[in-house]
Amino acid sequence: MAALVAENFRFLSLFFKSKDVMIFNGLVALGTVGSEELFSVVAFNCPCSPARNYIYGLAAIGVPALALFLIGVIWNNHTWNLVAECHKRGTKNFSAAATFLLFGSIMGRAAVAPVTWSVISLLRGEAYICALSEFVKPSSLDKFPAEYGAEVLARFPCRDVPANLTKFRDEVTRRLRYESQLFGWLLIGIVAVLVFLTKCLKHCCSPLSYRQEAYWAQYRSNEDKLFRRTAEVHSRILAAKNVKHFFGFVALDKEEKELVQEFPVEGVQPSPQWNAITGVYIYRENKGFPLYSRLHKWAKGVEGNGPTPEGHELLFLAS
């Protein structure tokens, strides 16, 4: 049981250990702030009509947040690693805790942009004021004329009100802006506490030393860069050979000719090799030696888990 718990925390540390993730999340947040500001200036236009204000205000906050969330899920490589894992190997190798942590990591990364959008929208307050102005109770406003109701309150965000209601409009706007910004600051506080607790949990429960985690992060980053760069060159050379075989010649620039001469490509990798290096990977060891990725595991010729104590400890992660 202790080994299972420790392995689940290994899984969690896989996705929250790299400083590159923090930098990426920061850039996503900044981009979202800029997009929200542009949207508010250019696109947001409260209808100032009963029943429509509420729908429009919530849509202005929720629909872009939902779209950003889905984009974040699509752009996350872990999403497609999970799809490949389920397609090729099924979910029999995942415990409930590991599955929860995997989905949590994907959702956490994808939530950066929508949370930022929601926070900025709440701090600005326009959408919140538009959505809830018609629901302000006239009885809560001192000396509010009895002949006016929700229809007039719904027009407050557009400042299209009789002159004798100007002070009430300012009061309603100030009250709703206060509520909106309060919710925004509370959301920031909740997210900050969750991030802090996650980082503390990860560092306290990780079985790896800080230096080994840093090395693991560097290895995975370098492996990914080199793999992508090499795959691009390999595919270009293979394409050049196939085009030459069809036409009898191939039009290459100087750089491409040098690549073809320097790196001979005889064929393509069979599908079993691609399947072996594709999918979700959780840190594991083989006889005490770390395996940092599926490619590393394939290069070492490790297949599944052996009968060693280390293999039994990581049995539910067998590929």
XYZ file of C-alpha atoms in Angstrom:
319
model
C 0.000 0.000 0.000
C 2.813 2.394 0.884
C 4.523 1.604 -2.406
C 1.284 2.340 -4.297
C 0.867 5.706 -2.565
C 4.499 6.626 -3.219
C 4.127 5.726 -6.888
C 1.035 7.885 -7.260
C 2.980 10.845 -5.943
C 5.701 10.048 -8.448
C 3.023 10.424 -11.071
C 1.977 13.791 -9.668
C 5.543 15.090 -9.626
C 5.932 14.270 -13.316
C 3.651 17.110 -14.304
C 4.483 19.754 -11.688
C 8.247 19.722 -11.456
C 9.502 21.825 -14.343
C 10.119 25.553 -14.208
C 9.279 25.613 -17.912
C 5.696 24.802 -16.936
C 5.571 27.862 -14.665
C 6.984 30.091 -17.397
C 4.512 28.687 -19.917
C 1.604 29.195 -17.523
C 2.738 32.779 -16.928
C 2.809 33.483 -20.656
C -0.647 31.926 -21.039
C -1.970 34.110 -18.232
C -0.475 37.274 -19.754
C -1.905 36.412 -23.155
C -5.298 35.810 -21.600
C -5.192 39.175 -19.818
C -4.465 40.932 -23.103
C -7.236 39.038 -24.878
C -9.742 39.854 -22.141
C -8.872 43.534 -22.273
C -9.283 43.562 -26.058
C -12.587 41.723 -25.791
C -13.916 44.177 -23.209
C -12.985 47.184 -25.311
C -14.036 45.889 -28.712
C -16.671 43.175 -28.296
C -18.466 43.569 -24.956
C -21.742 45.444 -25.325
C -24.369 44.900 -22.643
C -27.892 44.705 -24.173
C -29.383 46.532 -21.154
C -32.585 44.553 -21.429
C -34.324 42.423 -18.800
C -33.594 38.687 -19.076
C -30.987 39.314 -21.756
C -28.473 40.973 -19.443
C -28.082 37.896 -17.258
C -27.506 35.520 -20.180
C -25.149 37.914 -21.957
C -23.124 38.689 -18.835
C -22.635 35.038 -17.915
C -21.827 34.146 -21.527
C -19.205 36.902 -21.674
C -17.415 35.274 -18.734
C -18.202 31.590 -19.228
C -18.074 30.961 -22.968
C -14.541 32.343 -23.561
C -13.385 30.542 -20.410
C -14.836 27.264 -21.704
C -13.212 27.780 -25.119
C -9.837 28.528 -23.506
C -10.173 25.437 -21.320
C -10.855 23.178 -24.302
C -7.945 24.711 -26.207
C -5.721 24.057 -23.201
C -6.795 20.413 -23.103
C -6.185 20.022 -26.844
C -2.729 21.646 -26.716
C -1.598 19.520 -23.776
C 0.597 16.641 -24.958
C -0.475 14.592 -21.947
C -4.003 14.493 -23.378
C -2.892 12.710 -26.514
C -0.467 10.507 -24.589
C -3.455 9.392 -22.532
C -5.512 8.763 -25.670
C -2.663 6.716 -27.149
C -2.228 4.823 -23.879
C -5.913 3.913 -23.688
C -6.004 2.957 -27.373
C -2.896 0.775 -27.349
C -2.783 -0.622 -23.838
C -6.153 0.116 -22.238
C -6.610 1.391 -18.697
C -5.768 -1.842 -16.909
C -2.353 -0.462 -15.932
C -3.774 2.546 -14.088
C -4.950 2.648 -10.511
C -7.819 4.943 -9.580
C -5.383 7.334 -7.892
C -3.075 7.449 -10.916
C -6.025 8.094 -13.240
C -7.241 10.886 -10.964
C -3.793 12.492 -10.863
C -3.442 12.245 -14.632
C -6.754 13.964 -15.277
C -5.968 16.463 -12.528
C -2.697 17.425 -14.174
C -4.350 17.866 -17.573
C -7.221 19.892 -16.142
C -4.877 21.955 -13.974
C -2.726 22.987 -16.912
C -5.797 23.692 -19.048
C -7.412 25.784 -16.276
C -4.706 28.488 -16.295
C -6.192 30.520 -19.137
C -9.914 30.210 -18.189
C -9.209 31.042 -14.532
C -7.200 34.075 -15.619
C -10.022 35.148 -17.930
C -12.599 34.760 -15.161
C -10.465 36.671 -12.639
C -9.841 39.603 -14.962
C -13.518 39.705 -15.952
C -14.554 39.792 -12.296
C -11.982 42.453 -11.383
C -13.152 44.663 -14.247
C -16.770 44.110 -13.232
C -18.544 45.073 -16.468
C -19.928 41.603 -17.197
C -21.001 41.063 -13.582
C -22.749 44.444 -13.439
C -24.485 43.731 -16.738
C -25.656 40.301 -15.567
C -26.998 41.239 -12.126
C -28.110 44.870 -12.283
C -31.747 43.918 -12.941
C -31.797 41.672 -9.858
C -30.968 44.444 -7.404
C -33.950 44.879 -5.092
C -35.375 48.412 -5.319
C -36.206 48.178 -1.614
C -32.471 48.025 -0.854
C -32.034 51.477 -2.408
C -32.944 54.387 -0.165
C -35.852 56.427 -1.556
C -35.871 54.611 -4.906
C -38.988 55.706 -6.905
C -41.664 53.033 -6.691
C -42.755 53.481 -10.316
C -39.463 52.075 -11.623
C -38.648 48.368 -11.668
C -36.377 45.745 -13.196
C -36.631 47.226 -16.694
C -34.981 50.458 -15.574
C -32.439 48.639 -13.402
C -31.423 46.582 -16.427
C -30.524 49.831 -18.237
C -28.141 50.996 -15.509
C -24.999 49.474 -17.141
C -25.680 51.552 -20.274
C -26.203 54.786 -18.307
C -29.437 55.223 -20.248
C -31.607 56.277 -17.311
C -33.642 59.317 -16.274
C -31.677 62.094 -14.597
C -33.373 61.537 -11.233
C -31.969 57.983 -11.135
C -28.324 58.905 -11.700
C -27.357 58.578 -8.035
C -29.095 55.187 -7.812
C -27.295 54.005 -10.918
C -23.948 54.981 -9.380
C -24.828 53.206 -6.147
C -25.908 50.008 -7.915
C -22.817 50.042 -10.113
C -20.536 50.588 -7.124
C -22.237 47.805 -5.145
C -22.061 45.268 -7.960
C -18.483 46.203 -8.827
C -17.550 45.629 -5.194
C -19.149 42.164 -5.252
C -17.517 41.294 -8.560
C -14.045 42.330 -7.442
C -14.509 40.526 -4.125
C -15.258 37.288 -5.970
C -12.253 37.931 -8.205
C -9.867 38.370 -5.261
C -11.328 35.309 -3.538
C -10.764 33.267 -6.687
C -7.142 34.443 -6.811
C -6.678 33.485 -3.159
C -8.198 30.031 -3.624
C -6.051 29.293 -6.672
C -2.912 30.526 -4.903
C -3.582 28.290 -1.891
C -4.228 25.271 -4.116
C -1.008 25.846 -6.060
C 0.961 26.279 -2.825
C -0.475 23.103 -1.292
C 0.188 21.151 -4.484
C 3.818 22.265 -4.601
C 4.309 21.455 -0.911
C 2.693 18.039 -1.321
C 4.802 17.268 -4.345
C 8.116 18.208 -2.699
C 7.275 16.478 0.588
C 6.098 13.220 -0.960
C 8.410 12.885 -3.953
C 10.762 9.889 -3.585
C 13.362 11.682 -5.737
C 15.900 14.217 -4.582
C 15.651 17.779 -5.801
C 18.725 17.372 -8.001
C 17.430 14.177 -9.590
C 14.079 15.832 -10.323
C 15.925 18.750 -11.927
C 17.985 16.308 -14.005
C 14.843 14.418 -15.006
C 13.207 17.642 -16.156
C 16.310 18.592 -18.170
C 16.494 15.131 -19.720
C 12.863 15.128 -20.799
C 13.165 18.618 -22.257
C 16.336 17.758 -24.168
C 14.956 14.439 -25.362
C 11.824 16.125 -26.668
C 13.788 18.852 -28.486
C 16.254 16.397 -30.026
C 13.495 13.970 -30.994
C 11.465 16.652 -32.732
C 14.515 18.065 -34.510
C 15.720 14.635 -35.605
C 12.240 13.555 -36.694
C 11.949 16.667 -38.854
C 15.302 15.957 -40.559
C 14.555 12.242 -40.925
C 11.158 12.877 -42.505
C 12.650 15.460 -44.881
C 15.395 13.088 -46.050
C 12.961 10.196 -46.438
C 10.576 12.415 -48.402
C 13.450 13.555 -50.635
C 14.392 9.940 -51.397
C 10.825 8.985 -52.227
C 10.344 12.043 -54.464
C 13.613 11.248 -56.242
C 12.523 7.653 -56.742
C 9.282 8.846 -58.359
C 10.610 11.673 -60.547
C 14.196 10.542 -61.003
C 15.495 13.678 -59.325
C 14.622 15.940 -56.421
C 15.005 19.728 -56.157
C 16.959 20.378 -52.969
C 18.517 23.572 -51.692
C 22.099 23.626 -50.410
C 21.183 22.904 -46.802
C 18.952 19.975 -47.758
C 21.657 18.479 -49.967
C 24.071 18.596 -47.049
C 21.523 16.890 -44.826
C 20.931 14.102 -47.348
C 24.684 13.506 -47.691
C 25.411 13.683 -43.953
C 22.538 11.570 -42.617
C 21.765 8.454 -44.653
C 18.227 7.204 -44.092
C 17.627 3.596 -45.041
C 14.015 3.176 -43.992
C 11.339 3.928 -41.432
C 10.772 2.681 -37.901
C 8.191 -0.101 -37.599
C 4.918 0.584 -35.819
C 5.764 -1.495 -32.706
C 8.678 0.836 -31.995
C 6.464 3.920 -32.312
C 3.902 2.309 -30.012
C 6.595 1.459 -27.481
C 7.711 5.089 -27.108
C 4.204 6.608 -27.214
C 1.829 6.979 -24.306
C 1.704 7.970 -20.648
C 4.934 7.404 -18.754
C 5.465 7.408 -15.017
C 8.913 7.421 -13.478
C 10.189 3.928 -12.783
C 13.427 2.121 -12.128
C 14.923 -1.126 -13.380
C 17.157 -2.845 -10.811
C 17.836 0.479 -9.138
C 18.652 2.387 -12.331
C 16.212 5.142 -13.369
C 14.331 5.069 -16.649
C 13.414 8.646 -17.519
C 11.045 8.137 -20.458
C 9.458 5.558 -22.712
C 12.240 6.161 -25.242
C 14.832 5.553 -22.521
C 13.016 2.368 -21.510
C 12.883 1.161 -25.127
C 16.569 1.982 -25.700
C 17.501 -0.109 -22.627
C 15.420 -2.991 -23.902
C 13.213 -3.124 -20.816
C 9.921 -4.907 -21.431
C 7.293 -4.689 -18.694
C 8.250 -5.415 -15.104
C 10.392 -8.282 -14.016
C 10.122 -10.421 -10.902
C 12.478 -8.181 -8.931
C 11.256 -6.263 -5.861
C 11.487 -3.070 -7.891
C 9.261 -4.624 -10.524
C 6.668 -5.653 -7.958
C 6.661 -2.151 -6.485
C 5.762 -0.662 -9.862
C 3.625 -3.528 -11.092
C 0.513 -1.455 -11.834
C 2.585 0.754 -14.174
C 3.589 -2.052 -16.507
C 3.175 -1.106 -20.134
